[in-house]
PDB file of C-alpha atoms in Angstrom:
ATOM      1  CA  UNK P1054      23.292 -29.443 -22.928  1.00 60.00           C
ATOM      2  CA  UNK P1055      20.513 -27.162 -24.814  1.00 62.00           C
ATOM      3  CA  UNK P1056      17.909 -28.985 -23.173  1.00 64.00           C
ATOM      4  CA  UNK P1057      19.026 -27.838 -19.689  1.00 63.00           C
ATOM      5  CA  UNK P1058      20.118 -24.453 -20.744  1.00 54.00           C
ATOM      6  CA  UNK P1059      16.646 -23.942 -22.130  1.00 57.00           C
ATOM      7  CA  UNK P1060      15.330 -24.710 -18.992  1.00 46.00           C
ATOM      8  CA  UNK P1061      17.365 -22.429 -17.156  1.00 47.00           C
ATOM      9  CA  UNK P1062      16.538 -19.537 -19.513  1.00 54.00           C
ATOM     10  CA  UNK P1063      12.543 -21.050 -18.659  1.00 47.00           C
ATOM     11  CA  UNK P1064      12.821 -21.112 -14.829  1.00 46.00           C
ATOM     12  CA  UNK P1065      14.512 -17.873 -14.400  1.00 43.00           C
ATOM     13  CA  UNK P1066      12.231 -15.598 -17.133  1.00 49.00           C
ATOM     14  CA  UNK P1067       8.993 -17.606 -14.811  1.00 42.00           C
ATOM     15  CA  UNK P1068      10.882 -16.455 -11.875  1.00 44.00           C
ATOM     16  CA  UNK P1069      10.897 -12.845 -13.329  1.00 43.00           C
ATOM     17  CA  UNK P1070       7.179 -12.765 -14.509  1.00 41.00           C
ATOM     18  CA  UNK P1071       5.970 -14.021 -11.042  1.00 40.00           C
ATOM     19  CA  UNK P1072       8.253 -11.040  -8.808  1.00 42.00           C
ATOM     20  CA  UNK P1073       6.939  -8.304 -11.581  1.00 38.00           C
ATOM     21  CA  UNK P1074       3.228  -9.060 -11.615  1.00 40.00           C
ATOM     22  CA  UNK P1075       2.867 -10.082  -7.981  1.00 44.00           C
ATOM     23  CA  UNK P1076       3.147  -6.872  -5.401  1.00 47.00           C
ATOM     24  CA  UNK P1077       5.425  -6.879  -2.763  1.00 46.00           C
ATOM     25  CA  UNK P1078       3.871  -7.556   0.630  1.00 49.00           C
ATOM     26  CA  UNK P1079       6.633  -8.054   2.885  1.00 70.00           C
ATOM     27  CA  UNK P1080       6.953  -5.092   4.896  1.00 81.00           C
ATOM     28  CA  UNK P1081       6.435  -5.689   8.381  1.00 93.00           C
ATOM     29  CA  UNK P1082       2.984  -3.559   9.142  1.00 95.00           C
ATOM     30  CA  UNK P1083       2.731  -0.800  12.219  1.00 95.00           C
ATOM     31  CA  UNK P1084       0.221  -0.856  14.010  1.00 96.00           C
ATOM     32  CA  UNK P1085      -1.637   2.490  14.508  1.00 96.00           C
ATOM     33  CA  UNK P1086      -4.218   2.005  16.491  1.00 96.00           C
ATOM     34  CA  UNK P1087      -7.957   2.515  15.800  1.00 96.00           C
ATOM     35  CA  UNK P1088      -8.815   4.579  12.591  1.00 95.00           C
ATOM     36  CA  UNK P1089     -11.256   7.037  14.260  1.00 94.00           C
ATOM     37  CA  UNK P1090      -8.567   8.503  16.713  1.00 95.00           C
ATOM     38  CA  UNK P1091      -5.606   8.444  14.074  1.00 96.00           C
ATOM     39  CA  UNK P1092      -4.563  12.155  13.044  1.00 94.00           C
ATOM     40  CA  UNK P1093      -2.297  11.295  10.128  1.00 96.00           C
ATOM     41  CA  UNK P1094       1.176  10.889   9.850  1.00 96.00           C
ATOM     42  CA  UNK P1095       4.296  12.166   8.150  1.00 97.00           C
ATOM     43  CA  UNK P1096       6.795   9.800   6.252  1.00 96.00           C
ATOM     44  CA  UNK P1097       9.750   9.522   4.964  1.00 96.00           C
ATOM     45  CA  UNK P1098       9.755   7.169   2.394  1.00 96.00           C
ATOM     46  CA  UNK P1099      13.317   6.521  -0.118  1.00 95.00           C
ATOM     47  CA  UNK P1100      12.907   6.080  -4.025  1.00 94.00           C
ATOM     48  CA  UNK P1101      11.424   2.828  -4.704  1.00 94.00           C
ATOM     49  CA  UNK P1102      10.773   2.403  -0.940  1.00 96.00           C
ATOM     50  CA  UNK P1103       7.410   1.439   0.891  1.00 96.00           C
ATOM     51  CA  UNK P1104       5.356   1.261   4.536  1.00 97.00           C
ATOM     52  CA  UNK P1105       2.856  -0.400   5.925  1.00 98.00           C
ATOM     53  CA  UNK P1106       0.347   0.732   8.676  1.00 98.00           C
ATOM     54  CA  UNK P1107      -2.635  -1.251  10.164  1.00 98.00           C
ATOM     55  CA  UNK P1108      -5.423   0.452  11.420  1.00 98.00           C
ATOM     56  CA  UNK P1109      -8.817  -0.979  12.953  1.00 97.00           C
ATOM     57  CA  UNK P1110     -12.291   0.026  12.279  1.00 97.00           C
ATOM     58  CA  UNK P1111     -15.958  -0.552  12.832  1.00 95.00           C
ATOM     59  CA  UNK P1112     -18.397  -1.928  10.413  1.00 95.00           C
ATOM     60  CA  UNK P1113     -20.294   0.393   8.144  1.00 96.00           C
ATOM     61  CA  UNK P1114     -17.997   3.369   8.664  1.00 95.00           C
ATOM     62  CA  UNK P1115     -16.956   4.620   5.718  1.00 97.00           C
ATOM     63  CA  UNK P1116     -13.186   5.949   6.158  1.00 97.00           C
ATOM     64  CA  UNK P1117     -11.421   7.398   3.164  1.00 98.00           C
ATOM     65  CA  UNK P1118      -7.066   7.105   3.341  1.00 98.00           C
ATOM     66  CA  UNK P1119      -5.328   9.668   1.350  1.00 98.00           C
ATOM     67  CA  UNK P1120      -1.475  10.236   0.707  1.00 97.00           C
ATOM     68  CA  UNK P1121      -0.037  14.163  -0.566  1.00 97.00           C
ATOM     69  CA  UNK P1122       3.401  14.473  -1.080  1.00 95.00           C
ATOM     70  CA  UNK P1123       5.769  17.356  -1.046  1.00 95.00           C
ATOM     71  CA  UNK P1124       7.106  16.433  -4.234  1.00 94.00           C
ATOM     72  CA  UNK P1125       5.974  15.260  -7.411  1.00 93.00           C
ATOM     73  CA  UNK P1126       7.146  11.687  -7.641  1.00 94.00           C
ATOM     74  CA  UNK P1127       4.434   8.616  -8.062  1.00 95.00           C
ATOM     75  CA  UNK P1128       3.062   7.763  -4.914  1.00 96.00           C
ATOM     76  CA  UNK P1129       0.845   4.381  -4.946  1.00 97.00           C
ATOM     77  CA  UNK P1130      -1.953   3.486  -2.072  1.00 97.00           C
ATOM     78  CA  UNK P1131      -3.235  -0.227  -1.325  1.00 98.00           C
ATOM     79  CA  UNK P1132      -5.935  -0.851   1.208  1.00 97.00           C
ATOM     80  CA  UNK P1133      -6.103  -5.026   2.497  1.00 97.00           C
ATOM     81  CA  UNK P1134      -8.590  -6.568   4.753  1.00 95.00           C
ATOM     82  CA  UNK P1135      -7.366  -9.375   7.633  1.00 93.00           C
ATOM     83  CA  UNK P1136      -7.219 -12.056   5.032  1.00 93.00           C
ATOM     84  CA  UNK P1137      -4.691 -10.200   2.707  1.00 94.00           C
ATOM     85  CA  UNK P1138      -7.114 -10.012  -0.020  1.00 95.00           C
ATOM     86  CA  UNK P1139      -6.911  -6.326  -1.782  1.00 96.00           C
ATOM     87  CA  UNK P1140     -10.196  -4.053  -1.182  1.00 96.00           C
ATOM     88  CA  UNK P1141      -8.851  -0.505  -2.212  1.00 97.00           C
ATOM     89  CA  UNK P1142      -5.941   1.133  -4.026  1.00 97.00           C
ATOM     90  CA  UNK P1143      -5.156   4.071  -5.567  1.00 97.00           C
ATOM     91  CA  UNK P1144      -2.000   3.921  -8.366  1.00 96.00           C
ATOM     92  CA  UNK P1145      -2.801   6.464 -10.738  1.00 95.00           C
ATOM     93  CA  UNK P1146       0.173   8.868 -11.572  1.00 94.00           C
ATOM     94  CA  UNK P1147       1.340  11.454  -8.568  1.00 93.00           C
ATOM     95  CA  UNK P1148       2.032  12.140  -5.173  1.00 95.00           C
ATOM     96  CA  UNK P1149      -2.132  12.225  -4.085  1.00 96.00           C
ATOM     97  CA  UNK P1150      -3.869   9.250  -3.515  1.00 97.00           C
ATOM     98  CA  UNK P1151      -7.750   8.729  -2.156  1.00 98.00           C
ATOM     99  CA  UNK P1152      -9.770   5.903  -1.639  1.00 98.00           C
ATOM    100  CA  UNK P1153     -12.967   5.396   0.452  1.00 97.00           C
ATOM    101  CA  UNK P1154     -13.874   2.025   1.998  1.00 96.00           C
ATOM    102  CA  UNK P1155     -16.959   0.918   4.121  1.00 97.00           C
ATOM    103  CA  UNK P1156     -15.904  -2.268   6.159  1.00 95.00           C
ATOM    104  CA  UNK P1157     -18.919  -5.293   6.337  1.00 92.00           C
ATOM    105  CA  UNK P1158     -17.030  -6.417   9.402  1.00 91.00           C
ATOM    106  CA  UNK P1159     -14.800  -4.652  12.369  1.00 95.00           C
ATOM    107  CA  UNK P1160     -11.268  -5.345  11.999  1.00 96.00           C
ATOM    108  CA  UNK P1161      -7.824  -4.148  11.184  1.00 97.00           C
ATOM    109  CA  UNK P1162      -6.625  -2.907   7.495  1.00 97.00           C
ATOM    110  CA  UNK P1163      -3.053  -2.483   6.356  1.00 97.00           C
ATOM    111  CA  UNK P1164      -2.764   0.130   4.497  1.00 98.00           C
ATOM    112  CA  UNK P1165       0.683   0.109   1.637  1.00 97.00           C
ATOM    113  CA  UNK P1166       2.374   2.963   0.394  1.00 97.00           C
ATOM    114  CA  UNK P1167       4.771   2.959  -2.434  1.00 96.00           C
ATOM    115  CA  UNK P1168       7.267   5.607  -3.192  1.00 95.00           C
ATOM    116  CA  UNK P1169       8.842   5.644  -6.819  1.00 90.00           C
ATOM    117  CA  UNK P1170      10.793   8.651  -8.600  1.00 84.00           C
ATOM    118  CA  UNK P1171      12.985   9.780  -6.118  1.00 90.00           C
ATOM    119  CA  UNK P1172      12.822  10.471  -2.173  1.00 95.00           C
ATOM    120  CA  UNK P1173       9.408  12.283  -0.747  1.00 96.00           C
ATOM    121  CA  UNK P1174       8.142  13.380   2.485  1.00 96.00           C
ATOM    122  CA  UNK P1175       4.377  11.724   1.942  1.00 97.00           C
ATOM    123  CA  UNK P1176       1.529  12.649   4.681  1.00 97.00           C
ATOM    124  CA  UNK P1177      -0.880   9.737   5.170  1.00 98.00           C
ATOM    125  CA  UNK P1178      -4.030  10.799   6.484  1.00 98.00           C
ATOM    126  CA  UNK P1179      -7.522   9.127   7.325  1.00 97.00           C
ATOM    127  CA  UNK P1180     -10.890  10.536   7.869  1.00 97.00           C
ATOM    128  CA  UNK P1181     -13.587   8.129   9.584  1.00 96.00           C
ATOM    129  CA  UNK P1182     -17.457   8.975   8.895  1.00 92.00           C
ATOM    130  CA  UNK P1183     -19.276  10.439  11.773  1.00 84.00           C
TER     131      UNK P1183
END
């Protein structure tokens, strides 16, 4: 009876460790467009809530993303190519984000951003290089 209560105990503290260290990618992505003719967005976004945008974009055109919020709660960005893999993020402490990108290849990038610390109206902006 130990023997499969230990297990238990084993299973479900695995089960925790894998849903804390592993981000959430399950929100169903909007599609935006093309990057070059986006001119930003505001969002809602809930405590502990996220969105996810895609945008397209040509190789070697640097575009940097950036999130400002109204308030002060701790706003996270995450930039992933067509495969899923992460290229970009921004999750230091705040309601500002940045990062800058240059693509190797033309495609579409979904961008993530996470809300934590209480409700915020976040504007999500991008800026292609010229």
């Amino acid at each position: 009876m130990k023997s499969i209560a230990r297990l238990v105990t084993a299973v479900v503290t695995v089960l925790f460790a894998v849903a804390t260290l592993c981000p959430a990618q399950d929100v169903k992505p909007t599609d935006l467009g093309k990057g070059a003719a986006f001119n930003g967005k505001k969002i809602e976004i809930k405590d502990k809530g996220e969105v996810a945008y895609l945008l397209s974009f040509t190789a070697g055109k640097e575009f940097e993303a950036t999130t400002d919020g109204l308030k002060n709660t701790d706003v996270h960005l995450f930039v992933y190519d067509s495969s899923g893999g992460e290229v970009a993020k921004d999750d230091s402490p705040g309601p500002k984000c940045s990062v800058k990108l240059t693509p190797t290849k033309d495609g579409q990038y979904k961008f993530v951003i996470k809300n934590a610390g209480g409700a915020n109206t976040v504007t999500f902006n991008v800026k292609v290089a010229k």
